[in-house]
Amino acid sequence: MAVIVQKYGGTSVGSLSRIEAIAENIIATRRQGHQVVVVLSAMAGETNRLLSLATALDPEPATRELDMLLSSGEQVSISLLTIALIQRGFSAISLLAHQVGIKTDNHFGRARIRSVDNKRLLEALEQEQVVVIAGFQGMDSEQNITTLGRGGSDTSAVAVAVALEASECQIYTDVDGIYTADPRIEPQATRLEVIAFDEMLVMASLGAKVLQNRAVEYAMAHNMPIRVLSSFDIGAGTKVINEALMAGESKTSQPVSNIAHHQQEALVTISDVIDENIIAEIFVLLGEAGIEVDMIAVEMQQDCKYKVKFSIHRNDCARASEKLHEMAQKNIIGAIHCNQKIVKISAIGIGLKSHAGVAGKLFAALAKENINVLMISTSEITISVIVDELNLVKGVRLLHQTFGLSSSK
Amino acid sequence: MAVIVQKYGGTSVGSLSRIEAIAENIIATRRQGHQVVVVLSAMAGETNRLLSLATALDPEPATRELDMLLSSGEQVSISLLTIALIQRGFSAISLLAHQVGIKTDNHFGRARIRSVDNKRLLEALEQEQVVVIAGFQGMDSEQNITTLGRGGSDTSAVAVAVALEASECQIYTDVDGIYTADPRIEPQATRLEVIAFDEMLVMASLGAKVLQNRAVEYAMAHNMPIRVLSSFDIGAGTKVINEALMAGESKTSQPVSNIAHHQQEALVTISDVIDENIIAEIFVLLGEAGIEVDMIAVEMQQDCKYKVKFSIHRNDCARASEKLHEMAQKNIIGAIHCNQKIVKISAIGIGLKSHAGVAGKLFAALAKENINVLMISTSEITISVIVDELNLVKGVRLLHQTFGLSSSK
């Protein structure tokens, strides 16, 4: 009998009727002959409500106490769901992280899971119980309650699935899977049946908030398949698995599986940078200010000075200009120009590793449609371009078409 | 350095401003040079809110899960208070029952404390921390969360005080102490400086809801002084101590310390009960129906049948009549009459043990004022009379005067 771990997020347990709906889904899974272990988030809005109580008392509340406070949210959702399951005649038990034995380090608010004890879980499964576990929380070596950071319940679920050698870890959310592109931009976008862990990680770094990154990393490290699916409209979802298994699962062999876009970046251009040391100094200064730099390009001007281009988050534009102002005054760099009217479009696919000529294909397609590429960067499984924001829709659709994602419909 | 345990009830932590007010009170106690251990209830209304969520899912929710749910309320109040203390520059730590080691049996919803581990508490006090403990909850031998029943935080506080050999256990509530009578009835009523555990237990059985009975029993068994005081208007309160210590503490030597009244009883009269076996049968039947009988009197009629009088809770009148109906139909008992327009007035005092003639004094006083006594009962430290409800105010004031309680003002 296979063990399936199901994680439901805040909106999935956001009301009593939602809790009853997922009770029915759990029972349906149980009736298919599976053992079910459930991991829950707090009811939608609860974490924010508790946080606002704490910050009303202290704008920077003591982190240990904040974790004590916030972890109460999951305690409410797990007991309510368990009550609903028992009311329906199913044997069920709720367990807090410390009762399971989910041990973490002591970095309150962003703790990392060190180990999950499976003893009590196996006992409960032995007794044919549905086990309902509080996500998001753990316990450090001194029995303090810790929390894993926003989205941490995903990681709780994966860690529990690994500890139980579950057949898969289902993450129920408010989207029904991962798409080849954002359907609001590209109507021809289709749900992917399967995607590789690496692709999922890149998508997350590009702003997709479907899964917590740590959860994907944990699953990848332990080869635990994740399935992303909607608790509102339950279908097959999208399975996130190890690259090595993709060949057997994927019905297509496209080099690219997904066209992502990111609208929160700005492109900074600095001309007349006098030498390489000053280039280095620019990025040291930004780093000291905690400003994260995404893409970087450096080109030599005809006067042998450099033009430096890089992308940062839009919110950081003013602060970056301020930090670099002194250098401009010394005339060791020229004018600082910050273009916020840009968008980053990325083609993601583990197939990019082995498909030569993909970059050429991408440039050709964009050139043909007169889309000017302001900047480009590539990694092992992505090609990203920065273009004028007016080209967002046109660009996404063009690449979706170019890499054969539209035709699969 | 003395350890003081302070327990604050739901209304005392009912809002953020109330939490800030008690933080100030704790700090004031700390500044007096005491170690402070705090035990909290959930914020007022929270337990009922959680309970209504549970009963919406199941009118009779699984008790283990209900305890898991309800115990989250104290988790919120303890972390918020601790945040407020730390914000004020004081070292503080919140601890759940399982983190302290408050062990109970496994009677969910009405668990009894078996032991309290003082190791972690002493460590925290060693580090000069204010310790804020979740009341109302415990942990059974299988690490399940249990709750102690309504008012259970009082017992948590006393148990913690005993484990730490505290100098006293202060119970902050919304009244500023125990009075010689209800001040709404007797304006001359005064706050008692001290009262014996036995008197407190009797008062609780007469309907006073100031302290949970188990808390008083626990304190009495371990000789731990309790002080009842208001968190809204902090004064000296009333100290509840062992009878043996009363002589030294009490400034008066009145036989009676308190005139209590109880308005929820009804007086049932059954005439023409044919013999003693039938009398027994009446009370067996009531017992089977779970109807609690308070006072009982039996007198023989001139025809050698019996007249049986007893008092029960008003809510039980209809059910009692129904239960006894069959006996009446068989003519082994006569008509059943239930008088709900009565009130019970009680004089309570450990001094009653040694003061002869108190009953006589009481009867004389009532007779002089033409207050007809419908029924009387005495125990070691109480004398109770049932009178017509029209005599409530007159009766309470008369006895307050008669036993020298009014003159002390």
CSV table of N, CA and C in Angstrom, one decimal, chain B residues 32-160:
chain,number,residue,atom,x,y,z
B,32,GLN,N,10.4,44.9,42.1
B,32,GLN,CA,10.4,44.8,43.6
B,32,GLN,C,11.4,43.7,44.0
B,33,GLY,N,12.1,43.1,43.1
B,33,GLY,CA,13.1,42.1,43.4
B,33,GLY,C,12.7,40.7,43.4
B,34,HIS,N,11.5,40.4,42.8
B,34,HIS,CA,11.0,39.1,42.8
B,34,HIS,C,11.3,38.4,41.4
B,35,GLN,N,11.5,37.1,41.4
B,35,GLN,CA,11.4,36.3,40.2
B,35,GLN,C,10.0,36.2,39.8
B,36,VAL,N,9.6,36.3,38.6
B,36,VAL,CA,8.2,36.2,38.2
B,36,VAL,C,8.0,35.1,37.2
B,37,VAL,N,7.1,34.2,37.5
B,37,VAL,CA,6.6,33.2,36.5
B,37,VAL,C,5.1,33.5,36.2
B,38,VAL,N,4.8,33.6,35.0
B,38,VAL,CA,3.4,34.0,34.6
B,38,VAL,C,2.7,32.8,33.9
B,39,VAL,N,1.5,32.7,34.3
B,39,VAL,CA,0.6,31.6,33.6
B,39,VAL,C,-0.5,32.4,33.0
B,40,LEU,N,-0.8,32.1,31.7
B,40,LEU,CA,-1.9,32.8,31.0
B,40,LEU,C,-3.0,31.9,30.5
B,41,SER,N,-4.2,32.5,30.4
B,41,SER,CA,-5.3,31.9,29.7
B,41,SER,C,-5.2,32.5,28.3
B,42,ALA,N,-6.1,32.0,27.5
B,42,ALA,CA,-6.3,32.5,26.1
B,42,ALA,C,-6.9,33.9,26.2
B,43,MET,N,-6.8,34.7,25.1
B,43,MET,CA,-7.4,36.0,25.1
B,43,MET,C,-8.9,35.8,25.2
B,44,ALA,N,-9.6,36.6,25.9
B,44,ALA,CA,-11.1,36.5,26.1
B,44,ALA,C,-11.8,36.3,24.8
B,45,GLY,N,-12.6,35.3,24.7
B,45,GLY,CA,-13.4,35.0,23.5
B,45,GLY,C,-12.8,34.0,22.6
B,46,GLU,N,-11.5,33.8,22.7
B,46,GLU,CA,-10.8,33.0,21.7
B,46,GLU,C,-11.2,31.5,21.9
B,47,THR,N,-11.3,31.1,23.1
B,47,THR,CA,-11.7,29.7,23.3
B,47,THR,C,-13.0,29.4,22.7
B,48,ASN,N,-14.0,30.3,22.9
B,48,ASN,CA,-15.3,30.2,22.4
B,48,ASN,C,-15.3,30.2,20.9
B,49,ARG,N,-14.5,31.1,20.3
B,49,ARG,CA,-14.4,31.2,18.8
B,49,ARG,C,-13.9,29.9,18.2
B,50,LEU,N,-12.8,29.3,18.8
B,50,LEU,CA,-12.3,28.1,18.3
B,50,LEU,C,-13.3,26.9,18.5
B,51,LEU,N,-14.0,26.9,19.6
B,51,LEU,CA,-15.0,25.9,19.9
B,51,LEU,C,-16.1,26.0,18.9
B,52,SER,N,-16.5,27.2,18.5
B,52,SER,CA,-17.6,27.3,17.5
B,52,SER,C,-17.1,26.8,16.1
B,53,LEU,N,-15.9,27.0,15.8
B,53,LEU,CA,-15.3,26.4,14.5
B,53,LEU,C,-15.4,24.9,14.5
B,54,ALA,N,-15.0,24.3,15.7
B,54,ALA,CA,-15.0,22.8,15.8
B,54,ALA,C,-16.4,22.3,15.7
B,55,THR,N,-17.4,22.9,16.5
B,55,THR,CA,-18.7,22.4,16.5
B,55,THR,C,-19.5,22.6,15.2
B,56,ALA,N,-19.0,23.5,14.4
B,56,ALA,CA,-19.6,23.7,13.1
B,56,ALA,C,-19.3,22.5,12.2
B,57,LEU,N,-18.1,21.9,12.4
B,57,LEU,CA,-17.7,20.7,11.7
B,57,LEU,C,-18.3,19.4,12.2
B,58,ASP,N,-18.4,19.4,13.5
B,58,ASP,CA,-19.0,18.2,14.2
B,58,ASP,C,-19.5,18.7,15.6
B,59,PRO,N,-20.8,18.4,15.8
B,59,PRO,CA,-21.4,18.9,17.1
B,59,PRO,C,-20.7,18.3,18.3
B,60,GLU,N,-20.2,17.1,18.1
B,60,GLU,CA,-19.4,16.5,19.2
B,60,GLU,C,-18.0,16.1,18.7
B,61,PRO,N,-17.2,17.2,18.6
B,61,PRO,CA,-15.8,17.0,18.0
B,61,PRO,C,-15.0,16.0,18.8
B,62,ALA,N,-14.1,15.3,18.1
B,62,ALA,CA,-13.2,14.3,18.8
B,62,ALA,C,-12.5,15.1,19.9
B,63,THR,N,-12.4,14.5,21.1
B,63,THR,CA,-11.9,15.3,22.2
B,63,THR,C,-10.4,15.5,22.1
B,64,ARG,N,-9.7,14.5,21.6
B,64,ARG,CA,-8.2,14.7,21.5
B,64,ARG,C,-8.0,15.9,20.6
B,65,GLU,N,-8.7,16.0,19.5
B,65,GLU,CA,-8.5,17.1,18.5
B,65,GLU,C,-9.0,18.4,19.0
B,66,LEU,N,-10.0,18.4,19.8
B,66,LEU,CA,-10.5,19.6,20.4
B,66,LEU,C,-9.5,20.2,21.4
B,67,ASP,N,-8.8,19.3,22.1
B,67,ASP,CA,-7.7,19.8,23.0
B,67,ASP,C,-6.6,20.4,22.2
B,68,MET,N,-6.3,19.7,21.1
B,68,MET,CA,-5.2,20.3,20.2
B,68,MET,C,-5.6,21.7,19.7
B,69,LEU,N,-6.9,21.8,19.3
B,69,LEU,CA,-7.4,23.1,18.8
B,69,LEU,C,-7.4,24.2,19.9
B,70,LEU,N,-8.0,23.9,21.0
B,70,LEU,CA,-8.2,24.9,22.0
B,70,LEU,C,-6.9,25.4,22.6
B,71,SER,N,-5.9,24.5,22.7
B,71,SER,CA,-4.6,24.8,23.4
B,71,SER,C,-3.9,25.9,22.6
B,72,SER,N,-4.3,26.1,21.3
B,72,SER,CA,-3.6,27.1,20.5
B,72,SER,C,-3.8,28.5,21.0
B,73,GLY,N,-4.9,28.7,21.7
B,73,GLY,CA,-5.3,30.0,22.3
B,73,GLY,C,-4.3,30.5,23.2
B,74,GLU,N,-3.8,29.7,24.1
B,74,GLU,CA,-2.8,30.1,25.1
B,74,GLU,C,-1.4,30.4,24.4
B,75,GLN,N,-1.2,29.6,23.3
B,75,GLN,CA,0.1,29.8,22.6
B,75,GLN,C,0.2,31.2,22.1
B,76,VAL,N,-1.0,31.8,21.6
B,76,VAL,CA,-1.0,33.1,21.1
B,76,VAL,C,-0.8,34.1,22.3
B,77,SER,N,-1.5,34.0,23.4
B,77,SER,CA,-1.4,35.0,24.4
B,77,SER,C,0.0,35.0,25.1
B,78,ILE,N,0.6,33.8,25.3
B,78,ILE,CA,2.0,33.8,25.9
B,78,ILE,C,3.0,34.4,25.0
B,79,SER,N,2.9,34.2,23.7
B,79,SER,CA,4.0,34.7,22.8
B,79,SER,C,3.8,36.2,22.7
B,80,LEU,N,2.6,36.7,22.7
B,80,LEU,CA,2.3,38.2,22.6
B,80,LEU,C,2.8,38.8,23.9
B,81,LEU,N,2.5,38.3,25.0
B,81,LEU,CA,3.0,38.9,26.3
B,81,LEU,C,4.5,38.9,26.3
B,82,THR,N,5.1,37.8,25.9
B,82,THR,CA,6.6,37.8,25.9
B,82,THR,C,7.2,38.8,25.0
B,83,ILE,N,6.6,39.0,23.8
B,83,ILE,CA,7.1,40.0,22.9
B,83,ILE,C,7.0,41.4,23.5
B,84,ALA,N,5.9,41.6,24.3
B,84,ALA,CA,5.7,42.9,24.9
B,84,ALA,C,6.8,43.1,26.0
B,85,LEU,N,7.1,42.0,26.8
B,85,LEU,CA,8.1,42.1,27.8
B,85,LEU,C,9.5,42.4,27.2
B,86,ILE,N,9.8,41.7,26.2
B,86,ILE,CA,11.2,41.8,25.6
B,86,ILE,C,11.3,43.2,24.9
B,87,GLN,N,10.2,43.7,24.4
B,87,GLN,CA,10.2,45.0,23.8
B,87,GLN,C,10.5,46.1,24.9
B,88,ARG,N,10.1,45.8,26.1
B,88,ARG,CA,10.4,46.7,27.2
B,88,ARG,C,11.8,46.5,27.8
B,89,GLY,N,12.6,45.6,27.2
B,89,GLY,CA,13.9,45.5,27.6
B,89,GLY,C,14.1,44.4,28.7
B,90,PHE,N,13.1,43.6,28.9
B,90,PHE,CA,13.2,42.5,29.9
B,90,PHE,C,13.4,41.2,29.2
B,91,SER,N,14.3,40.4,29.8
B,91,SER,CA,14.5,39.0,29.3
B,91,SER,C,13.3,38.2,29.7
B,92,ALA,N,12.8,37.5,28.7
B,92,ALA,CA,11.6,36.7,28.9
B,92,ALA,C,11.5,35.6,27.9
B,93,ILE,N,10.8,34.5,28.3
B,93,ILE,CA,10.6,33.4,27.4
B,93,ILE,C,9.3,32.7,27.6
B,94,SER,N,8.6,32.4,26.5
B,94,SER,CA,7.3,31.7,26.7
B,94,SER,C,7.6,30.2,26.6
B,95,LEU,N,6.8,29.5,27.3
B,95,LEU,CA,6.9,28.0,27.3
B,95,LEU,C,5.5,27.4,27.2
B,96,LEU,N,5.3,26.4,26.4
B,96,LEU,CA,4.1,25.6,26.3
B,96,LEU,C,4.2,24.5,27.4
B,97,ALA,N,3.1,23.9,27.7
B,97,ALA,CA,3.0,22.9,28.8
B,97,ALA,C,4.0,21.8,28.5
B,98,HIS,N,4.1,21.4,27.3
B,98,HIS,CA,5.0,20.2,27.0
B,98,HIS,C,6.4,20.6,27.1
B,99,GLN,N,6.7,21.9,26.9
B,99,GLN,CA,8.1,22.4,27.0
B,99,GLN,C,8.5,22.5,28.5
B,100,VAL,N,7.5,22.9,29.3
B,100,VAL,CA,7.8,22.9,30.8
B,100,VAL,C,7.9,21.5,31.3
B,101,GLY,N,7.0,20.6,30.8
B,101,GLY,CA,6.9,19.3,31.4
B,101,GLY,C,5.7,19.3,32.4
B,102,ILE,N,4.5,19.8,31.9
B,102,ILE,CA,3.3,19.6,32.8
B,102,ILE,C,2.6,18.4,32.3
B,103,LYS,N,2.8,17.3,33.1
B,103,LYS,CA,2.2,16.0,32.7
B,103,LYS,C,0.9,15.8,33.3
B,104,THR,N,0.0,15.3,32.5
B,104,THR,CA,-1.4,15.0,33.0
B,104,THR,C,-1.8,13.6,32.6
B,105,ASP,N,-3.0,13.2,33.1
B,105,ASP,CA,-3.6,11.9,32.6
B,105,ASP,C,-4.1,12.2,31.2
B,106,ASN,N,-4.8,11.2,30.6
B,106,ASN,CA,-5.2,11.4,29.2
B,106,ASN,C,-6.7,11.6,29.1
B,107,HIS,N,-7.4,12.2,30.1
B,107,HIS,CA,-8.8,12.6,30.0
B,107,HIS,C,-8.9,13.9,29.3
B,108,PHE,N,-9.0,13.8,28.0
B,108,PHE,CA,-9.0,15.0,27.2
B,108,PHE,C,-10.2,15.9,27.6
B,109,GLY,N,-10.0,17.2,27.7
B,109,GLY,CA,-11.0,18.2,28.0
B,109,GLY,C,-11.2,18.4,29.5
B,110,ARG,N,-10.6,17.4,30.3
B,110,ARG,CA,-10.8,17.6,31.8
B,110,ARG,C,-9.6,16.8,32.5
B,111,ALA,N,-8.4,17.0,31.9
B,111,ALA,CA,-7.3,16.2,32.4
B,111,ALA,C,-6.9,16.7,33.7
B,112,ARG,N,-6.2,15.9,34.5
B,112,ARG,CA,-5.7,16.3,35.8
B,112,ARG,C,-4.2,16.2,35.8
B,113,ILE,N,-3.6,17.2,36.4
B,113,ILE,CA,-2.1,17.3,36.4
B,113,ILE,C,-1.5,16.2,37.3
B,114,ARG,N,-0.6,15.5,36.7
B,114,ARG,CA,0.1,14.5,37.5
B,114,ARG,C,1.4,15.0,38.1
B,115,SER,N,2.1,15.7,37.3
B,115,SER,CA,3.4,16.3,37.8
B,115,SER,C,3.9,17.5,37.0
B,116,VAL,N,4.7,18.3,37.6
B,116,VAL,CA,5.2,19.4,36.9
B,116,VAL,C,6.7,19.4,37.0
B,117,ASP,N,7.5,19.3,35.9
B,117,ASP,CA,8.9,19.3,36.0
B,117,ASP,C,9.4,20.7,36.2
B,118,ASN,N,10.3,20.9,37.1
B,118,ASN,CA,10.8,22.3,37.3
B,118,ASN,C,12.1,22.6,36.7
B,119,LYS,N,12.7,21.6,36.0
B,119,LYS,CA,14.1,21.8,35.5
B,119,LYS,C,14.2,23.0,34.5
B,120,ARG,N,13.4,23.0,33.5
B,120,ARG,CA,13.5,24.1,32.5
B,120,ARG,C,13.2,25.4,33.1
B,121,LEU,N,12.2,25.4,34.0
B,121,LEU,CA,11.8,26.6,34.7
B,121,LEU,C,12.9,27.2,35.5
B,122,LEU,N,13.6,26.3,36.3
B,122,LEU,CA,14.7,26.8,37.1
B,122,LEU,C,15.8,27.3,36.3
B,123,GLU,N,16.1,26.7,35.2
B,123,GLU,CA,17.1,27.1,34.2
B,123,GLU,C,16.8,28.6,33.8
B,124,ALA,N,15.6,28.8,33.4
B,124,ALA,CA,15.2,30.1,32.9
B,124,ALA,C,15.3,31.1,34.0
B,125,LEU,N,14.8,30.8,35.2
B,125,LEU,CA,14.9,31.7,36.3
B,125,LEU,C,16.4,32.0,36.7
B,126,GLU,N,17.2,31.0,36.6
B,126,GLU,CA,18.7,31.1,36.8
B,126,GLU,C,19.2,32.2,35.8
B,127,GLN,N,18.7,32.2,34.6
B,127,GLN,CA,19.1,33.2,33.6
B,127,GLN,C,18.4,34.6,33.8
B,128,GLU,N,17.7,34.7,34.9
B,128,GLU,CA,17.0,36.0,35.1
B,128,GLU,C,15.8,36.3,34.1
B,129,GLN,N,15.3,35.2,33.6
B,129,GLN,CA,14.2,35.4,32.6
B,129,GLN,C,12.8,35.4,33.3
B,130,VAL,N,11.9,36.3,32.8
B,130,VAL,CA,10.5,36.1,33.2
B,130,VAL,C,10.0,35.0,32.4
B,131,VAL,N,9.4,34.0,33.0
B,131,VAL,CA,8.9,32.8,32.3
B,131,VAL,C,7.4,32.9,32.1
B,132,VAL,N,6.9,32.8,30.9
B,132,VAL,CA,5.5,33.0,30.6
B,132,VAL,C,4.9,31.6,30.1
B,133,ILE,N,4.1,31.0,30.9
B,133,ILE,CA,3.7,29.6,30.6
B,133,ILE,C,2.2,29.6,30.1
B,134,ALA,N,2.0,28.7,29.2
B,134,ALA,CA,0.6,28.5,28.7
B,134,ALA,C,-0.2,27.7,29.8
B,135,GLY,N,-1.2,28.3,30.3
B,135,GLY,CA,-2.1,27.7,31.2
B,135,GLY,C,-3.0,26.7,30.5
B,136,PHE,N,-3.9,26.0,31.3
B,136,PHE,CA,-5.0,25.3,30.7
B,136,PHE,C,-4.6,24.0,30.0
B,137,GLN,N,-3.3,23.8,29.7
B,137,GLN,CA,-2.9,22.7,28.9
B,137,GLN,C,-1.9,21.8,29.6
B,138,GLY,N,-1.7,20.6,29.1
B,138,GLY,CA,-0.8,19.7,29.6
B,138,GLY,C,-0.4,18.7,28.5
B,139,MET,N,0.3,17.7,28.9
B,139,MET,CA,0.7,16.6,28.0
B,139,MET,C,0.6,15.3,28.6
B,140,ASP,N,0.0,14.3,27.9
B,140,ASP,CA,-0.2,13.0,28.5
B,140,ASP,C,1.1,12.2,28.3
B,141,SER,N,1.1,10.9,28.7
B,141,SER,CA,2.3,10.1,28.6
B,141,SER,C,2.7,9.8,27.2
B,142,GLU,N,1.7,10.0,26.2
B,142,GLU,CA,2.0,9.7,24.8
B,142,GLU,C,2.3,11.0,24.0
B,143,GLN,N,2.6,12.1,24.8
B,143,GLN,CA,2.9,13.4,24.2
B,143,GLN,C,1.7,14.1,23.5
B,144,ASN,N,0.5,13.6,23.8
B,144,ASN,CA,-0.7,14.3,23.3
B,144,ASN,C,-1.0,15.5,24.1
B,145,ILE,N,-1.5,16.6,23.5
B,145,ILE,CA,-1.9,17.7,24.2
B,145,ILE,C,-3.2,17.5,24.9
B,146,THR,N,-3.3,17.9,26.2
B,146,THR,CA,-4.5,17.7,26.9
B,146,THR,C,-4.9,19.1,27.4
B,147,THR,N,-6.2,19.3,27.8
B,147,THR,CA,-6.6,20.5,28.5
B,147,THR,C,-7.3,20.2,29.8
B,148,LEU,N,-7.3,21.2,30.7
B,148,LEU,CA,-7.7,20.9,32.1
B,148,LEU,C,-9.1,21.3,32.4
B,149,GLY,N,-9.9,21.7,31.4
B,149,GLY,CA,-11.3,22.1,31.6
B,149,GLY,C,-11.3,23.6,31.9
B,150,ARG,N,-12.5,24.2,31.8
B,150,ARG,CA,-12.7,25.6,32.0
B,150,ARG,C,-12.1,26.0,33.4
B,151,GLY,N,-11.4,27.1,33.3
B,151,GLY,CA,-10.8,27.6,34.5
B,151,GLY,C,-9.5,26.9,34.9
B,152,GLY,N,-9.1,26.0,34.0
B,152,GLY,CA,-7.9,25.1,34.3
B,152,GLY,C,-6.6,25.9,34.5
B,153,SER,N,-6.6,27.1,33.9
B,153,SER,CA,-5.3,27.9,34.1
B,153,SER,C,-5.0,28.2,35.6
B,154,ASP,N,-6.1,28.3,36.4
B,154,ASP,CA,-5.9,28.5,37.8
B,154,ASP,C,-5.1,27.3,38.4
B,155,THR,N,-5.5,26.1,38.0
B,155,THR,CA,-4.8,24.9,38.4
B,155,THR,C,-3.3,24.8,37.9
B,156,SER,N,-3.2,25.2,36.6
B,156,SER,CA,-1.8,25.3,36.1
B,156,SER,C,-0.9,26.1,36.9
B,157,ALA,N,-1.5,27.3,37.3
B,157,ALA,CA,-0.7,28.3,38.0
B,157,ALA,C,-0.3,27.7,39.4
B,158,VAL,N,-1.3,27.1,40.1
B,158,VAL,CA,-1.0,26.6,41.4
B,158,VAL,C,0.0,25.4,41.3
B,159,ALA,N,-0.1,24.6,40.3
B,159,ALA,CA,0.8,23.5,40.1
B,159,ALA,C,2.2,23.9,39.9
B,160,VAL,N,2.4,25.0,39.0
B,160,VAL,CA,3.7,25.6,38.8
B,160,VAL,C,4.3,26.2,40.0
